[in-house]
Amino acid sequence: VQLQASGGGLVQTGDSLRLSCAASGRTFSNVAMAWFRRPPGKEREFVSASTWRGEVTYYAESVKGRFTISRDNAKNAVYLQMNSLKPEDTAVYYCAADPPGSYSGSYRYWGQGTQVTVSS
């Protein structure tokens, strides 16, 4: 089972990026998926999650109105559209799947992370 995150990069304040996470090894179309991030020198933090149908989504307060999570169950993938990026969004972003409990808590499967750097 593997989650492969991609789409990170170096951008300027106000720019946009779209992160992708492709899953392989099993289907994740029937479980929640999420994005977390680890800013430099800080703990990993919840960013956004989506129920398996995508009908309910959750966002950290710091990204509400700027980030949008979506998923394509046919492709076994989840995405994070990030707009109006700020320097404080700089972090390694991780995708995750199948939470045993809270959407903002632990997950059974994790991707390897993709670096997002926002310059001021």
PDB file of C-alpha atoms in Angstrom:
ATOM      1  CA  VAL A   1       0.000   0.000   0.000  1.00  0.00           C
ATOM      2  CA  GLN A   2       1.443   3.334  -1.037  1.00  0.00           C
ATOM      3  CA  LEU A   3       0.356   6.958  -1.052  1.00  0.00           C
ATOM      4  CA  GLN A   4       2.386   9.147  -3.389  1.00  0.00           C
ATOM      5  CA  ALA A   5       2.099  12.905  -2.872  1.00  0.00           C
ATOM      6  CA  SER A   6       3.252  15.336  -5.525  1.00  0.00           C
ATOM      7  CA  GLY A   7       2.810  18.895  -6.727  1.00  0.00           C
ATOM      8  CA  GLY A   8       4.834  20.798  -4.178  1.00  0.00           C
ATOM      9  CA  GLY A   9       7.279  23.504  -5.098  1.00  0.00           C
ATOM     10  CA  LEU A  10       8.608  26.989  -4.498  1.00  0.00           C
ATOM     11  CA  VAL A  11       6.077  29.760  -5.069  1.00  0.00           C
ATOM     12  CA  GLN A  12       5.543  33.366  -4.065  1.00  0.00           C
ATOM     13  CA  THR A  13       2.990  34.821  -1.671  1.00  0.00           C
ATOM     14  CA  GLY A  14      -0.425  34.847  -3.288  1.00  0.00           C
ATOM     15  CA  ASP A  15       0.323  32.059  -5.750  1.00  0.00           C
ATOM     16  CA  SER A  16      -1.519  28.763  -6.066  1.00  0.00           C
ATOM     17  CA  LEU A  17      -0.488  25.133  -6.035  1.00  0.00           C
ATOM     18  CA  ARG A  18      -2.366  21.898  -6.465  1.00  0.00           C
ATOM     19  CA  LEU A  19      -1.151  18.892  -4.557  1.00  0.00           C
ATOM     20  CA  SER A  20      -2.045  15.401  -5.682  1.00  0.00           C
ATOM     21  CA  CYS A  21      -1.948  12.120  -3.830  1.00  0.00           C
ATOM     22  CA  ALA A  22      -2.201   8.880  -5.747  1.00  0.00           C
ATOM     23  CA  ALA A  23      -2.930   5.697  -3.852  1.00  0.00           C
ATOM     24  CA  SER A  24      -1.933   2.215  -4.918  1.00  0.00           C
ATOM     25  CA  GLY A  25      -2.044  -1.249  -3.454  1.00  0.00           C
ATOM     26  CA  ARG A  26      -5.659  -1.042  -2.349  1.00  0.00           C
ATOM     27  CA  THR A  27      -8.680   1.077  -2.965  1.00  0.00           C
ATOM     28  CA  PHE A  28      -9.302   4.041  -0.711  1.00  0.00           C
ATOM     29  CA  SER A  29     -12.594   4.967  -2.303  1.00  0.00           C
ATOM     30  CA  ASN A  30     -14.516   3.901   0.793  1.00  0.00           C
ATOM     31  CA  VAL A  31     -12.447   5.654   3.471  1.00  0.00           C
ATOM     32  CA  ALA A  32     -11.730   9.206   4.492  1.00  0.00           C
ATOM     33  CA  MET A  33      -8.584  10.853   3.197  1.00  0.00           C
ATOM     34  CA  ALA A  34      -6.755  13.887   4.457  1.00  0.00           C
ATOM     35  CA  TRP A  35      -3.857  16.286   4.166  1.00  0.00           C
ATOM     36  CA  PHE A  36      -1.513  17.198   6.992  1.00  0.00           C
ATOM     37  CA  ARG A  37       1.560  19.382   7.030  1.00  0.00           C
ATOM     38  CA  ARG A  38       4.702  19.799   9.099  1.00  0.00           C
ATOM     39  CA  PRO A  39       6.044  23.367   9.127  1.00  0.00           C
ATOM     40  CA  PRO A  40       9.780  23.805   9.740  1.00  0.00           C
ATOM     41  CA  GLY A  41      10.603  23.132  13.379  1.00  0.00           C
ATOM     42  CA  LYS A  42       7.008  22.389  14.309  1.00  0.00           C
ATOM     43  CA  GLU A  43       4.763  19.423  14.895  1.00  0.00           C
ATOM     44  CA  ARG A  44       2.652  17.893  12.177  1.00  0.00           C
ATOM     45  CA  GLU A  45      -0.756  19.565  11.915  1.00  0.00           C
ATOM     46  CA  PHE A  46      -4.082  18.780  10.342  1.00  0.00           C
ATOM     47  CA  VAL A  47      -4.943  20.687   7.155  1.00  0.00           C
ATOM     48  CA  SER A  48      -8.025  19.133   5.567  1.00  0.00           C
ATOM     49  CA  ALA A  49     -10.016  15.914   5.284  1.00  0.00           C
ATOM     50  CA  SER A  50     -12.739  14.497   3.095  1.00  0.00           C
ATOM     51  CA  THR A  51     -15.239  11.736   3.751  1.00  0.00           C
ATOM     52  CA  TRP A  52     -15.131   8.883   1.302  1.00  0.00           C
ATOM     53  CA  ARG A  53     -17.883  10.301  -0.894  1.00  0.00           C
ATOM     54  CA  GLY A  54     -16.489  13.781  -0.569  1.00  0.00           C
ATOM     55  CA  GLU A  55     -19.811  15.106   0.668  1.00  0.00           C
ATOM     56  CA  VAL A  56     -18.311  16.385   3.902  1.00  0.00           C
ATOM     57  CA  THR A  57     -15.005  18.203   4.150  1.00  0.00           C
ATOM     58  CA  TYR A  58     -13.044  19.595   7.075  1.00  0.00           C
ATOM     59  CA  TYR A  59     -10.465  22.350   7.183  1.00  0.00           C
ATOM     60  CA  ALA A  60      -8.098  23.843   9.681  1.00  0.00           C
ATOM     61  CA  GLU A  61      -9.055  27.413  10.508  1.00  0.00           C
ATOM     62  CA  SER A  62      -5.775  28.667   9.066  1.00  0.00           C
ATOM     63  CA  VAL A  63      -6.624  27.414   5.562  1.00  0.00           C
ATOM     64  CA  LYS A  64     -10.397  27.852   5.395  1.00  0.00           C
ATOM     65  CA  GLY A  65     -11.450  29.797   2.328  1.00  0.00           C
ATOM     66  CA  ARG A  66      -8.071  29.315   0.656  1.00  0.00           C
ATOM     67  CA  PHE A  67      -7.626  25.543   0.371  1.00  0.00           C
ATOM     68  CA  THR A  68     -10.012  23.039  -1.182  1.00  0.00           C
ATOM     69  CA  ILE A  69      -9.813  19.278  -0.837  1.00  0.00           C
ATOM     70  CA  SER A  70     -11.275  17.033  -3.484  1.00  0.00           C
ATOM     71  CA  ARG A  71     -11.032  13.432  -4.471  1.00  0.00           C
ATOM     72  CA  ASP A  72     -11.473  11.207  -7.474  1.00  0.00           C
ATOM     73  CA  ASN A  73     -12.354   7.750  -6.251  1.00  0.00           C
ATOM     74  CA  ALA A  74     -12.165   6.312  -9.747  1.00  0.00           C
ATOM     75  CA  LYS A  75      -8.507   7.298  -9.780  1.00  0.00           C
ATOM     76  CA  ASN A  76      -7.937   6.463  -6.109  1.00  0.00           C
ATOM     77  CA  ALA A  77      -6.660   9.988  -5.613  1.00  0.00           C
ATOM     78  CA  VAL A  78      -7.108  13.036  -3.415  1.00  0.00           C
ATOM     79  CA  TYR A  79      -6.127  16.614  -4.202  1.00  0.00           C
ATOM     80  CA  LEU A  80      -5.499  19.839  -2.340  1.00  0.00           C
ATOM     81  CA  GLN A  81      -5.979  23.083  -4.223  1.00  0.00           C
ATOM     82  CA  MET A  82      -4.106  25.799  -2.374  1.00  0.00           C
ATOM     83  CA  ASN A  83      -4.807  29.413  -3.275  1.00  0.00           C
ATOM     84  CA  SER A  84      -3.577  32.698  -1.845  1.00  0.00           C
ATOM     85  CA  LEU A  85      -0.567  30.984  -0.366  1.00  0.00           C
ATOM     86  CA  LYS A  86       1.232  32.622   2.524  1.00  0.00           C
ATOM     87  CA  PRO A  87       4.752  32.129   3.900  1.00  0.00           C
ATOM     88  CA  GLU A  88       3.225  30.398   6.933  1.00  0.00           C
ATOM     89  CA  ASP A  89       1.914  27.690   4.605  1.00  0.00           C
ATOM     90  CA  THR A  90       5.509  26.591   4.084  1.00  0.00           C
ATOM     91  CA  ALA A  91       5.699  22.957   5.160  1.00  0.00           C
ATOM     92  CA  VAL A  92       6.055  19.387   4.075  1.00  0.00           C
ATOM     93  CA  TYR A  93       2.574  18.244   3.103  1.00  0.00           C
ATOM     94  CA  TYR A  94       1.467  14.669   3.665  1.00  0.00           C
ATOM     95  CA  CYS A  95      -1.572  12.821   2.460  1.00  0.00           C
ATOM     96  CA  ALA A  96      -3.179  10.207   4.663  1.00  0.00           C
ATOM     97  CA  ALA A  97      -5.971   7.677   4.425  1.00  0.00           C
ATOM     98  CA  ASP A  98      -8.294   5.648   6.621  1.00  0.00           C
ATOM     99  CA  PRO A  99      -8.586   7.246  10.047  1.00  0.00           C
ATOM    100  CA  PRO A 100      -9.550   4.875  12.870  1.00  0.00           C
ATOM    101  CA  GLY A 101     -11.048   7.821  14.732  1.00  0.00           C
ATOM    102  CA  SER A 102     -11.202  11.586  14.330  1.00  0.00           C
ATOM    103  CA  TYR A 103     -10.565  13.111  10.916  1.00  0.00           C
ATOM    104  CA  SER A 104      -7.904  15.351  12.397  1.00  0.00           C
ATOM    105  CA  GLY A 105      -6.223  12.552  14.316  1.00  0.00           C
ATOM    106  CA  SER A 106      -4.201   9.522  13.354  1.00  0.00           C
ATOM    107  CA  TYR A 107      -4.449   7.675  10.066  1.00  0.00           C
ATOM    108  CA  ARG A 108      -3.505   4.146   9.079  1.00  0.00           C
ATOM    109  CA  TYR A 109      -1.729   5.077   5.853  1.00  0.00           C
ATOM    110  CA  TRP A 110       0.620   7.974   5.108  1.00  0.00           C
ATOM    111  CA  GLY A 111       2.345   9.321   2.030  1.00  0.00           C
ATOM    112  CA  GLN A 112       5.979  10.398   1.926  1.00  0.00           C
ATOM    113  CA  GLY A 113       5.364  14.148   1.794  1.00  0.00           C
ATOM    114  CA  THR A 114       5.901  16.921  -0.708  1.00  0.00           C
ATOM    115  CA  GLN A 115       7.635  20.214   0.110  1.00  0.00           C
ATOM    116  CA  VAL A 116       5.770  23.489  -0.302  1.00  0.00           C
ATOM    117  CA  THR A 117       7.777  26.675   0.134  1.00  0.00           C
ATOM    118  CA  VAL A 118       6.128  30.073  -0.071  1.00  0.00           C
ATOM    119  CA  SER A 119       8.463  33.038  -0.341  1.00  0.00           C
ATOM    120  CA  SER A 120       7.473  36.512   0.807  1.00  0.00           C
TER     121      SER A 120
END
